[in-house]
Coordinates of C-alpha atoms and ligand atoms in Angstrom, one line a residue:
Chain A
M1 CA 0.0 0.0 -0.1
I2 CA 2.7 2.5 1.1
E3 CA 6.0 1.8 -0.4
A4 CA 9.4 3.6 0.2
K5 CA 12.1 2.8 -2.5
D6 CA 15.7 3.7 -2.0
I7 CA 14.8 6.9 -0.1
D8 CA 17.7 9.3 0.6
F9 CA 16.7 12.6 2.3
Y10 CA 18.9 15.6 3.1
Y11 CA 18.5 18.8 5.0
G12 CA 21.1 20.8 3.2
S13 CA 24.2 18.8 3.6
F14 CA 22.8 16.7 6.5
H15 CA 22.0 13.2 5.4
A16 CA 18.8 12.6 7.5
L17 CA 17.7 9.4 5.9
K18 CA 19.8 6.8 4.5
H19 CA 18.7 4.4 1.8
I20 CA 15.4 3.3 3.1
N21 CA 13.3 0.6 1.7
M22 CA 10.0 -0.1 3.4
R23 CA 6.7 -1.5 2.5
I24 CA 3.7 -0.6 4.7
A25 CA 0.5 -2.9 4.5
A26 CA -2.8 -1.3 4.1
Q27 CA -5.5 -1.2 6.8
S28 CA -2.9 -1.9 9.4
V29 CA -1.0 0.0 12.1
T30 CA 2.7 0.4 11.6
A31 CA 4.8 1.9 14.3
L32 CA 8.1 3.6 14.0
I33 CA 10.4 3.7 16.8
G34 CA 13.9 4.8 17.4
P35 CA 16.1 7.3 19.4
S36 CA 15.5 11.1 19.2
G37 CA 16.8 12.6 15.8
C38 CA 16.9 9.3 13.9
G39 CA 14.5 10.7 11.3
K40 CA 11.2 9.1 12.2
S41 CA 9.4 12.4 11.9
T42 CA 11.2 13.3 8.7
F43 CA 10.2 9.8 7.2
L44 CA 6.5 10.2 8.1
R45 CA 6.4 13.8 6.5
L46 CA 7.5 12.3 3.2
F47 CA 4.2 10.8 2.6
N48 CA 2.2 13.9 2.8
R49 CA 4.8 15.8 1.3
M50 CA 5.3 18.2 4.5
N51 CA 8.8 18.2 3.9
D52 CA 8.3 20.1 0.7
L53 CA 7.8 23.1 3.0
I54 CA 11.2 23.0 4.4
P55 CA 13.6 25.0 2.3
E56 CA 16.9 23.3 1.4
A57 CA 15.5 19.8 1.7
R58 CA 16.2 17.2 -0.8
L59 CA 14.9 13.7 -1.7
T60 CA 15.9 10.9 -3.8
G61 CA 14.0 7.7 -4.3
K62 CA 10.5 6.8 -4.8
C63 CA 7.5 7.0 -2.5
L64 CA 4.4 5.1 -3.6
V65 CA 1.2 5.3 -2.0
G66 CA -1.5 2.8 -3.6
G67 CA 0.8 2.3 -6.4
E68 CA 1.1 6.0 -7.3
D69 CA 4.3 7.9 -7.1
I70 CA 3.4 10.8 -4.9
Y71 CA 6.3 12.9 -6.0
G72 CA 5.4 12.6 -9.7
A73 CA 4.9 15.6 -11.9
H74 CA 1.1 15.2 -12.1
V75 CA 0.4 15.0 -8.5
Q76 CA -1.5 17.8 -6.9
V77 CA 0.2 18.3 -3.5
D78 CA -3.0 19.7 -1.8
D79 CA -5.1 16.9 -2.7
L80 CA -2.5 14.5 -1.7
R81 CA -2.6 16.0 1.7
R82 CA -6.2 15.6 1.9
R83 CA -6.0 11.9 1.2
I84 CA -3.1 11.4 3.6
G85 CA -4.1 12.8 7.1
M86 CA -1.5 13.8 9.7
V87 CA -1.9 14.4 13.5
F88 CA 1.0 16.1 15.2
Q89 CA 2.7 15.7 18.5
R90 CA 1.2 18.8 20.2
P91 CA -2.5 19.2 19.7
N92 CA -2.8 21.9 17.2
P93 CA -6.5 23.0 16.7
F94 CA -7.1 26.3 15.1
P95 CA -8.6 29.0 17.3
K96 CA -12.0 28.5 15.8
S97 CA -14.9 26.6 17.2
I98 CA -14.9 22.9 17.5
F99 CA -17.4 22.7 14.7
E100 CA -15.3 24.8 12.4
N101 CA -12.1 22.9 13.2
V102 CA -13.6 19.7 11.9
A103 CA -15.2 21.5 8.9
Y104 CA -12.1 23.2 8.0
G105 CA -10.7 20.6 5.7
L106 CA -14.1 20.1 4.1
R107 CA -14.4 23.8 3.4
V108 CA -10.9 24.4 2.0
N109 CA -11.3 21.1 -0.2
G110 CA -14.7 22.6 -1.3
M111 CA -16.4 19.4 -0.4
G112 CA -20.0 19.4 -0.1
D113 CA -22.8 21.7 1.1
R114 CA -24.0 22.8 4.6
R115 CA -25.9 19.6 5.3
F116 CA -23.1 17.3 4.1
I117 CA -20.6 19.3 6.2
A118 CA -22.7 19.1 9.3
D119 CA -23.2 15.2 8.7
R120 CA -19.4 14.8 8.1
V121 CA -18.6 16.9 11.2
E122 CA -20.7 14.6 13.5
E123 CA -19.5 11.4 11.8
S124 CA -15.7 12.4 12.2
L125 CA -16.3 13.4 15.9
R126 CA -18.0 10.1 16.4
A127 CA -15.2 8.3 14.8
A128 CA -12.6 10.2 17.0
A129 CA -14.7 9.1 20.2
L130 CA -15.2 12.8 21.0
W131 CA -18.9 13.4 19.9
E132 CA -20.5 12.7 23.4
E133 CA -18.1 15.1 25.1
V134 CA -18.6 18.1 22.8
K135 CA -22.0 17.6 21.0
D136 CA -23.6 20.4 23.2
K137 CA -20.7 22.8 22.7
L138 CA -19.9 22.6 18.9
K139 CA -19.9 26.4 18.7
K140 CA -17.3 26.9 21.6
S141 CA -13.7 27.6 21.0
A142 CA -11.6 24.5 20.4
L143 CA -8.9 25.9 22.7
A144 CA -11.1 25.5 25.7
L145 CA -10.9 21.8 25.4
S146 CA -8.3 19.7 27.3
G147 CA -5.2 18.6 25.6
G148 CA -6.5 15.0 25.1
Q149 CA -9.8 16.2 23.7
Q150 CA -7.8 18.7 21.5
Q151 CA -5.7 15.8 20.3
R152 CA -8.9 13.8 19.5
L153 CA -10.3 16.9 17.7
C154 CA -7.3 16.9 15.6
I155 CA -7.8 13.3 14.6
A156 CA -11.5 14.2 13.9
R157 CA -10.3 17.0 11.8
A158 CA -7.9 14.8 9.8
L159 CA -10.6 12.1 9.4
A160 CA -13.3 14.4 8.0
V161 CA -11.7 14.7 4.7
Q162 CA -11.8 11.0 4.4
P163 CA -8.1 10.1 3.8
T164 CA -7.0 6.6 3.3
V165 CA -3.7 7.0 5.3
L166 CA -3.3 8.5 8.8
L167 CA 0.2 9.7 9.7
M168 CA 0.6 10.2 13.5
D169 CA 3.7 11.8 14.8
E170 CA 3.8 11.0 18.5
P171 CA 0.1 11.6 19.0
A172 CA 0.1 11.1 22.7
S173 CA 3.4 12.1 23.9
A174 CA 1.9 15.3 25.2
L175 CA -1.0 13.7 27.1
D176 CA -1.8 12.2 30.4
P177 CA -2.1 8.3 30.8
I178 CA -6.0 8.3 30.4
S179 CA -6.0 10.4 27.3
T180 CA -3.4 8.2 26.0
M181 CA -5.2 5.2 26.4
K182 CA -8.3 6.8 24.6
I183 CA -6.0 7.7 21.6
E184 CA -4.9 4.1 21.6
D185 CA -8.5 2.6 21.8
L186 CA -9.1 5.0 18.8
I187 CA -6.3 3.8 16.9
F188 CA -7.3 0.2 17.5
H189 CA -10.7 1.0 16.2
L190 CA -9.5 3.0 13.2
R191 CA -7.2 0.3 11.9
S192 CA -9.8 -1.5 10.0
T193 CA -10.6 1.5 7.8
Y194 CA -7.3 3.3 7.6
T195 CA -3.7 2.7 6.8
I196 CA -1.9 4.0 9.9
V197 CA 1.6 5.0 10.6
I198 CA 2.4 6.0 14.1
V199 CA 5.7 7.4 15.5
T200 CA 6.1 6.8 19.2
H201 CA 8.7 6.8 22.0
N202 CA 6.5 4.6 24.1
M203 CA 7.7 1.0 23.6
Q204 CA 4.5 -0.4 25.4
Q205 CA 2.5 1.7 23.0
A206 CA 4.2 0.4 19.9
S207 CA 3.6 -3.2 21.1
R208 CA 0.0 -2.5 22.0
V209 CA -1.2 -0.8 18.8
S210 CA 0.9 -1.8 16.1
D211 CA 0.9 -4.8 13.6
H212 CA 4.4 -4.0 12.3
T213 CA 7.1 -2.0 13.9
G214 CA 10.1 -0.3 12.1
F215 CA 13.2 0.6 14.2
F216 CA 15.2 3.5 13.0
M217 CA 18.6 4.7 14.0
L218 CA 20.8 7.3 12.8
G219 CA 18.8 7.7 9.5
E220 CA 18.7 4.1 8.8
L221 CA 15.9 1.6 9.0
V222 CA 17.8 -1.1 11.3
E223 CA 15.0 -3.6 11.5
Y224 CA 11.4 -3.9 10.2
S225 CA 9.2 -6.9 11.1
E226 CA 6.0 -7.9 12.8
T227 CA 5.6 -6.1 16.1
R228 CA 5.2 -9.5 18.0
K229 CA 8.5 -10.8 16.7
M230 CA 10.3 -7.4 17.0
F231 CA 9.4 -7.3 20.8
T232 CA 10.1 -10.9 21.6
N233 CA 12.8 -11.9 19.4
P234 CA 14.6 -9.1 17.5
E235 CA 17.1 -10.0 15.0
K236 CA 19.6 -7.1 15.6
T237 CA 21.3 -6.3 18.9
E238 CA 20.8 -2.6 18.3
T239 CA 17.1 -3.3 18.4
Q240 CA 17.3 -5.6 21.4
N241 CA 19.3 -2.8 23.2
Y242 CA 16.9 -0.1 22.3
I243 CA 13.7 -1.8 23.3
T244 CA 14.9 -3.1 26.5
G245 CA 15.8 0.4 27.3
R246 CA 19.5 0.0 27.3
F247 CA 20.1 3.1 25.4
G248 CA 18.2 5.5 23.4
Chain B
M1 CA 22.3 40.8 51.9
R2 CA 24.4 42.9 49.8
T3 CA 22.6 41.7 46.7
K4 CA 19.2 42.3 48.1
L5 CA 20.2 46.0 48.9
Q6 CA 21.5 46.2 45.4
Q7 CA 18.2 44.9 43.9
Q8 CA 16.3 47.3 46.2
I9 CA 18.1 50.3 45.0
A10 CA 18.1 49.1 41.5
F11 CA 14.2 48.6 41.6
F12 CA 13.9 52.0 43.3
I13 CA 15.7 53.7 40.5
F14 CA 13.6 51.9 37.8
R15 CA 10.4 52.8 39.6
S16 CA 11.2 56.4 39.9
L17 CA 12.1 56.6 36.3
G18 CA 8.8 54.8 35.3
L19 CA 7.0 57.2 37.4
L20 CA 8.9 60.1 36.1
V21 CA 7.9 59.1 32.5
I22 CA 4.2 58.7 33.5
G23 CA 4.3 62.0 35.3
L24 CA 5.8 63.8 32.4
L25 CA 3.0 62.3 30.2
F26 CA 0.3 63.6 32.5
W27 CA 2.0 66.9 32.8
I28 CA 2.0 67.5 29.0
L29 CA -1.7 66.2 29.0
G30 CA -2.7 68.4 31.9
F31 CA -0.8 71.3 30.4
I32 CA -2.8 71.2 27.2
V33 CA -6.0 70.5 28.9
Y34 CA -5.6 73.5 31.3
H35 CA -4.8 75.8 28.6
G36 CA -7.1 74.6 25.9
A37 CA -10.1 73.2 27.7
G38 CA -11.5 76.9 28.2
V39 CA -12.0 77.4 24.4
I40 CA -13.6 73.9 23.6
S41 CA -17.3 74.3 22.9
W42 CA -19.7 72.9 20.4
E43 CA -19.3 76.0 18.3
F44 CA -15.3 75.8 18.5
L45 CA -15.8 72.2 17.1
T46 CA -18.2 72.9 14.4
T47 CA -17.5 76.4 12.9
A48 CA -14.9 77.8 10.6
P49 CA -12.2 80.1 11.9
R50 CA -13.2 83.9 11.8
D51 CA -11.6 87.3 12.0
G52 CA -8.2 86.3 10.6
M53 CA -8.2 83.0 12.6
T54 CA -8.3 84.9 16.0
A55 CA -11.9 83.6 16.6
G56 CA -14.3 80.9 15.5
G57 CA -13.7 77.3 15.5
I58 CA -11.6 74.5 13.7
W59 CA -14.4 72.6 11.9
P60 CA -12.7 72.6 8.4
A61 CA -9.4 71.5 9.8
L62 CA -11.0 68.7 12.0
V63 CA -12.6 67.4 8.8
G64 CA -9.7 67.8 6.8
T65 CA -7.7 65.7 9.0
C66 CA -10.4 63.0 9.2
Y67 CA -10.4 62.9 5.5
L68 CA -6.5 62.7 5.4
V69 CA -6.5 59.9 8.0
I70 CA -9.1 57.8 6.3
G71 CA -7.5 58.5 2.8
S72 CA -4.0 57.7 3.9
M73 CA -5.0 54.3 5.4
V74 CA -7.0 53.5 2.4
V75 CA -3.6 53.7 0.7
A76 CA -1.3 52.4 3.2
F77 CA -3.5 49.5 4.8
P78 CA -4.0 47.3 1.7
L79 CA -0.7 48.0 0.4
G80 CA 1.1 47.4 3.7
V81 CA -0.7 44.2 4.6
M82 CA -0.3 42.7 1.2
S83 CA 3.3 43.3 0.9
A84 CA 3.8 41.8 4.6
V85 CA 1.8 39.0 3.7
Y86 CA 4.0 38.5 0.7
T87 CA 7.2 38.9 2.4
S88 CA 6.5 36.7 5.6
E89 CA 4.0 34.1 4.1
Y90 CA 4.8 33.7 0.5
A91 CA 8.4 34.9 -0.5
R92 CA 10.6 31.8 -0.5
N93 CA 13.8 33.8 -1.7
G94 CA 15.3 35.1 1.4
R95 CA 17.4 37.5 -0.7
I96 CA 14.3 39.3 -2.0
V97 CA 12.8 39.4 1.4
R98 CA 16.0 40.9 2.9
L99 CA 16.0 43.5 0.2
I100 CA 12.3 44.5 0.9
R101 CA 13.2 44.7 4.5
I102 CA 16.2 47.0 4.0
M103 CA 14.2 49.0 1.7
T104 CA 11.2 49.5 4.2
N105 CA 13.6 50.2 7.0
N106 CA 15.3 52.8 4.9
L107 CA 11.9 54.4 3.9
S108 CA 10.9 54.7 7.5
G109 CA 14.1 56.5 8.3
I110 CA 13.4 59.3 5.7
P111 CA 12.5 62.6 7.4
S112 CA 8.9 63.3 6.8
I113 CA 9.7 66.7 5.2
V114 CA 11.3 64.7 2.4
F115 CA 8.1 62.8 1.8
G116 CA 6.4 66.0 1.4
L117 CA 8.9 67.3 -1.3
F118 CA 8.5 63.8 -3.0
G119 CA 4.8 63.9 -2.8
M120 CA 4.7 67.4 -4.3
S121 CA 7.0 66.4 -7.2
L122 CA 5.2 63.3 -7.9
F123 CA 1.6 63.6 -7.1
V124 CA 0.9 67.3 -7.1
R125 CA 3.2 68.1 -10.2
T126 CA 3.8 65.0 -12.3
L127 CA 0.7 63.4 -12.1
G128 CA -1.2 66.6 -11.8
F129 CA -3.4 66.1 -8.8
G130 CA -2.6 69.5 -7.5
D131 CA -2.7 70.5 -3.9
S132 CA -5.4 67.9 -3.1
I133 CA -6.6 65.5 -0.5
L134 CA -5.6 62.8 -3.0
A135 CA -2.1 64.0 -3.2
G136 CA -1.8 64.4 0.6
S137 CA -3.4 61.0 1.4
L138 CA -0.9 59.4 -1.0
T139 CA 1.9 61.1 0.6
L140 CA 1.0 60.4 4.1
G141 CA 0.1 56.8 2.8
L142 CA 3.6 56.2 1.8
L143 CA 5.0 57.9 4.9
V144 CA 3.4 55.3 7.2
L145 CA 3.7 52.3 4.8
P146 CA 6.8 51.1 6.4
L147 CA 5.1 51.2 9.9
V148 CA 2.2 49.2 8.5
I149 CA 4.4 46.6 7.0
R150 CA 6.6 46.1 9.9
T151 CA 3.8 45.8 12.5
T152 CA 1.8 43.6 10.1
E153 CA 4.8 41.4 9.7
E154 CA 5.4 41.2 13.4
A155 CA 1.6 40.2 13.8
L156 CA 2.0 37.4 11.2
Q157 CA 5.2 36.0 12.7
A158 CA 3.6 36.1 16.1
V159 CA 1.0 33.3 14.7
P160 CA 2.3 30.0 15.8
A161 CA 3.8 27.9 12.9
T162 CA 1.7 24.8 14.0
Y163 CA -1.5 26.4 12.7
R164 CA 0.0 26.7 9.3
T165 CA 1.4 23.2 9.3
G166 CA -2.0 22.0 10.6
S167 CA -3.9 23.8 7.8
R168 CA -1.5 22.8 5.1
A169 CA -1.6 19.1 6.2
L170 CA -5.3 19.0 5.6
G171 CA -4.9 20.0 1.9
A172 CA -5.4 23.8 2.3
S173 CA -3.4 25.9 -0.1
R174 CA -0.9 28.7 1.0
W175 CA -3.6 31.3 0.3
Q176 CA -6.4 29.5 2.1
T177 CA -4.0 29.1 5.1
V178 CA -3.2 32.8 5.2
S179 CA -6.8 34.0 4.6
R180 CA -8.6 31.5 6.8
V181 CA -6.3 30.9 9.7
V182 CA -3.3 33.2 9.9
L183 CA -4.9 36.4 9.2
P184 CA -7.8 36.1 11.5
V185 CA -5.5 35.2 14.2
A186 CA -3.1 38.1 13.3
F187 CA -5.8 40.5 12.9
P188 CA -6.1 42.2 16.3
N189 CA -2.3 42.9 16.2
I190 CA -2.5 44.1 12.6
I191 CA -5.2 46.6 14.0
T192 CA -2.9 47.7 16.7
G193 CA -0.4 48.6 14.0
L194 CA -3.2 50.6 12.2
I195 CA -3.7 52.6 15.2
L196 CA 0.0 53.5 15.4
A197 CA -0.2 54.5 11.9
V198 CA -3.3 56.6 12.4
G199 CA -1.7 58.4 15.4
R200 CA 1.4 59.0 13.1
V201 CA -0.6 60.4 10.2
S202 CA -3.0 62.6 12.1
G203 CA 0.0 64.4 13.8
E204 CA 2.3 64.9 10.6
T205 CA 2.7 68.5 9.5
A206 CA 5.5 68.3 6.9
P207 CA 4.1 65.8 4.3
I208 CA 0.9 67.8 4.1
L209 CA 2.6 71.2 3.7
F210 CA 3.3 71.1 0.1
T211 CA 0.6 68.5 -0.9
V212 CA -2.8 69.3 0.5
A213 CA -2.9 71.8 3.4
A214 CA -4.7 75.1 2.9
Y215 CA -3.7 78.1 5.3
F216 CA -7.2 79.1 5.4
L217 CA -10.4 77.6 3.7
P218 CA -13.5 78.1 5.5
Q219 CA -15.6 75.9 3.3
L220 CA -15.2 72.2 3.4
P221 CA -13.7 70.1 0.7
T222 CA -16.0 68.6 -1.8
S223 CA -13.9 66.0 -3.5
I224 CA -10.6 64.3 -3.2
F225 CA -9.0 66.9 -5.6
D226 CA -9.8 69.7 -3.3
Q227 CA -7.4 71.2 -0.8
A228 CA -8.3 71.0 2.6
M229 CA -7.3 72.4 6.1
A230 CA -5.7 70.0 8.7
L231 CA -5.4 70.1 12.5
P232 CA -1.4 69.9 12.7
Y233 CA -0.9 72.7 10.1
H234 CA -3.7 74.8 11.4
L235 CA -2.0 74.5 15.0
Y236 CA 1.3 75.6 13.4
V237 CA -0.3 78.4 11.6
I238 CA -2.2 79.9 14.6
A239 CA 0.9 79.4 16.8
T240 CA 3.3 81.2 14.8
S241 CA 1.8 83.6 12.2
G242 CA -1.1 85.3 13.7
T243 CA -1.4 89.2 14.2
D244 CA -1.8 88.7 18.0
L245 CA -0.2 85.5 19.0
E246 CA -1.0 86.0 22.8
A247 CA -4.7 86.3 22.0
T248 CA -4.9 83.2 19.7
R249 CA -2.8 81.1 22.2
P250 CA -5.8 79.6 23.7
I251 CA -7.2 78.5 20.4
A252 CA -3.9 77.0 19.6
Y253 CA -4.1 74.8 22.8
G254 CA -7.7 74.0 22.2
T255 CA -6.7 72.9 18.7
A256 CA -3.9 70.7 20.3
L257 CA -6.5 69.4 22.7
V258 CA -8.8 68.4 19.9
L259 CA -5.8 66.7 17.9
I260 CA -5.1 64.6 20.8
G261 CA -8.8 63.9 21.3
V262 CA -9.3 62.7 17.6
V263 CA -6.2 60.3 17.9
L264 CA -7.5 58.9 21.3
C265 CA -11.0 58.6 19.9
I266 CA -9.5 56.5 16.9
N267 CA -7.4 54.4 19.1
L268 CA -10.7 53.7 21.2
L269 CA -12.6 53.0 18.2
A270 CA -9.9 50.6 16.6
N271 CA -9.5 49.0 20.0
L272 CA -13.3 48.2 20.0
L273 CA -13.2 46.9 16.8
R274 CA -10.3 44.8 17.5
R275 CA -12.0 43.3 20.6
R276 CA -15.1 42.5 18.6
I277 CA -13.3 40.9 15.8
G278 CA -10.8 39.2 18.1
K279 CA -13.9 37.6 19.8
H280 CA -15.7 36.9 16.5
A281 CA -12.7 35.2 15.0
H282 CA -12.4 33.0 18.0
K283 CA -15.9 32.0 17.9
S284 CA -16.3 31.2 14.2
Ligands
LIG301 N1 14.0 21.5 9.2 C1 15.1 20.8 9.5 N2 16.2 21.5 9.1 C2 17.5 20.6 9.3 N3 17.5 19.7 10.0 C3 16.5 19.0 10.5 C4 15.2 19.5 10.3 N4 14.3 18.8 10.9 C5 15.0 17.7 11.4 N5 16.2 18.0 11.2 C6 17.3 16.9 11.6 O1 17.1 15.7 11.0 C7 17.2 14.6 11.9 C8 16.0 13.8 12.0 O2 14.9 14.6 12.5 P1 13.7 14.1 12.9 O3 12.8 15.2 13.4 O4 13.1 13.2 11.7 O5 14.0 13.1 14.1 P2 12.8 12.2 14.9 O6 13.3 10.8 14.8 O7 11.5 12.5 14.6 O8 13.2 12.6 16.5 P3 12.3 12.9 17.6 O9 12.0 11.5 18.1 O10 13.1 13.6 18.7 O11 11.0 13.6 17.2 C9 17.7 15.4 13.3 O12 19.0 15.2 13.3 C10 17.3 16.8 13.2 O13 18.3 17.5 13.7
LIG302 MG1 9.9 13.6 15.7

C-alpha cells in the first residue's frame, strides 16, 4: 500500500534518511520507533509531502502510495495532503470553534454543502470518540478543550476529509495516561478503515497498537518486522538494546 | 544581604524613572487640557475660523484631518498588509525578502519633510493631482507604509507555525491558510499597527505642507481633488503667524487638545473593533 524505495533525504548537507526501503501494508498499524533525531518524523512527513515546505530539503528515491508515485509531476500536492492525513505531536487545533475545526478541511477542499458538512462533522467526531463530550458545545472555541480532547479533535479534523492514510507523529506524547489510552483505543478502532503509521517513543504503546514495527537509528531503518516478533525476538542487537531500554 | 540591597536600589531607580515618564505624560496632557479646555465648545468644534483666525472654530481642519487619516489608511493599509503577507508568508527567496526589509527600513528613516517634497513632485506636479486630499493621502500613506508593513509582519510572525502546518496538512493551499487561519489570528495585532499609523498620520505636518494643506479655507472640501485644512498645520499657523499671538494662544491649545482627542478616539474605536473581531474570529 505504502512503499518507500531507495529513499535518501537531506536537510542541506545533512543526510537525514539513508537508503530506506520499506513496504507498509494497507489497513494496518505500523509503528516507527527509534532514538530522538533518528529521522522518524522526517520519514513520516515524506508521505504527505510536508517536507516540501522545508527549504533546502532534498529527496531521492521513490514514494508510492497505493501504487502512485506521490512525487510524480502530475500530483496535486494539496489533494495528496487531503488523502493522507496527519496528526501532530502537540495538539494544534485552530483558534476556531470545535465545529469549524472539523469542517475546515471540508471547506478548503470545497467538499459538500452545509448539510453534508454538518453530517461529516458529526461522523468524524464520533469516529474520533469525541462526539459525546462536545456535542452540546460545537460552537465553543476548540482551545477550551483539554489537551486530550484537542488531540482527538485533531484526529477528527484529519478524518473529516476522508483520507486513506493517517500519519501520526507521537500523537500521545503530550498527553496524560487516560487520554493516551483513549487515543490508543481509537487507533485500534480506526485500523480496519485506515492505513495508520504512528511514530512513538513509548515501547509499550508500539507493542500494544501496532501490527508491524520499524526501528530507525541514525537515519537508517535497522529492523522492520511484525511487532510481536520485534518485541520478543529481535534480529539485531541494536534493536534488542533499544527496546529493552539499554540506550536511546 | 548585599545583593538584596542592590536589588532594592535598582528597583527604586527603575520605579522612579517609570513614574517620571508617567508624570511627564500627565504633565503634558494636563498642560494642554488646562490651557485648551477653556475654548472647547460645540461652536469651536463645528464652525470655521473667523476674524483672521483669531476667533471661531476649527471645523474645516477637523474634517480635513479626518479625510486625510481615512485617505492615507486606504492607501497604506491594503498595500502594507499585502506586502507584509507576501514577505512573511509567500516569498521563498530570502534575498528578495531581505532586500524588501532593508528598503522599508530605509523608507521609515527618511524625514517626513522629504516625503512632502517627493509627494509634491510626484503627485501634485507630475501626476497633476494639484494640492489635494488625494495627493496628501498618497504622501501620508507612503510615509506610514513601512510602519504598517513592519507591524503586520510582526503580527503574522506571532502566529504559531503549528497553525500553518495543521492547515497545510489538511490540503489547504497557501492562500487558504493565510486567509482563513493566519490573518484572522493576526488581525488584532494588525489593527494595533493601524492605530499606530493613524496616530502618526494625524499628527504629521511636513508631508501635507506642500501637498494638501490650506492656510485658510473656510468651506469644506467637496472632492478628493480639493485642498483641505488639517489640524496639525492649522495649529502651526495659529501658533506662529497670527497678528496677535498671545490672544490666539488658547485657540492653539484648544486645537492641540482636539488633535489629541481625535487620536485617542480613533485608538478607542480601533480597540473596540479589535476586541469585537478578535472575539468573533475566536468563535467562528
Ligand atoms: N527542518 C530541519 N532542518 C534541518 N535539519 C532538520 C530539520 N528537521 C529535522 N532535522 C534533523 O534531521 C534529523 C532527524 O529529525 P527528525 O525530526 O526526523 O527526528 P525524529 O526521529 O522524529 O526525532 P524525535 O524523536 O526527537 O522527534 C535530526 O538530526 C534533526 O536535527
Ligand atoms: Mg519527531
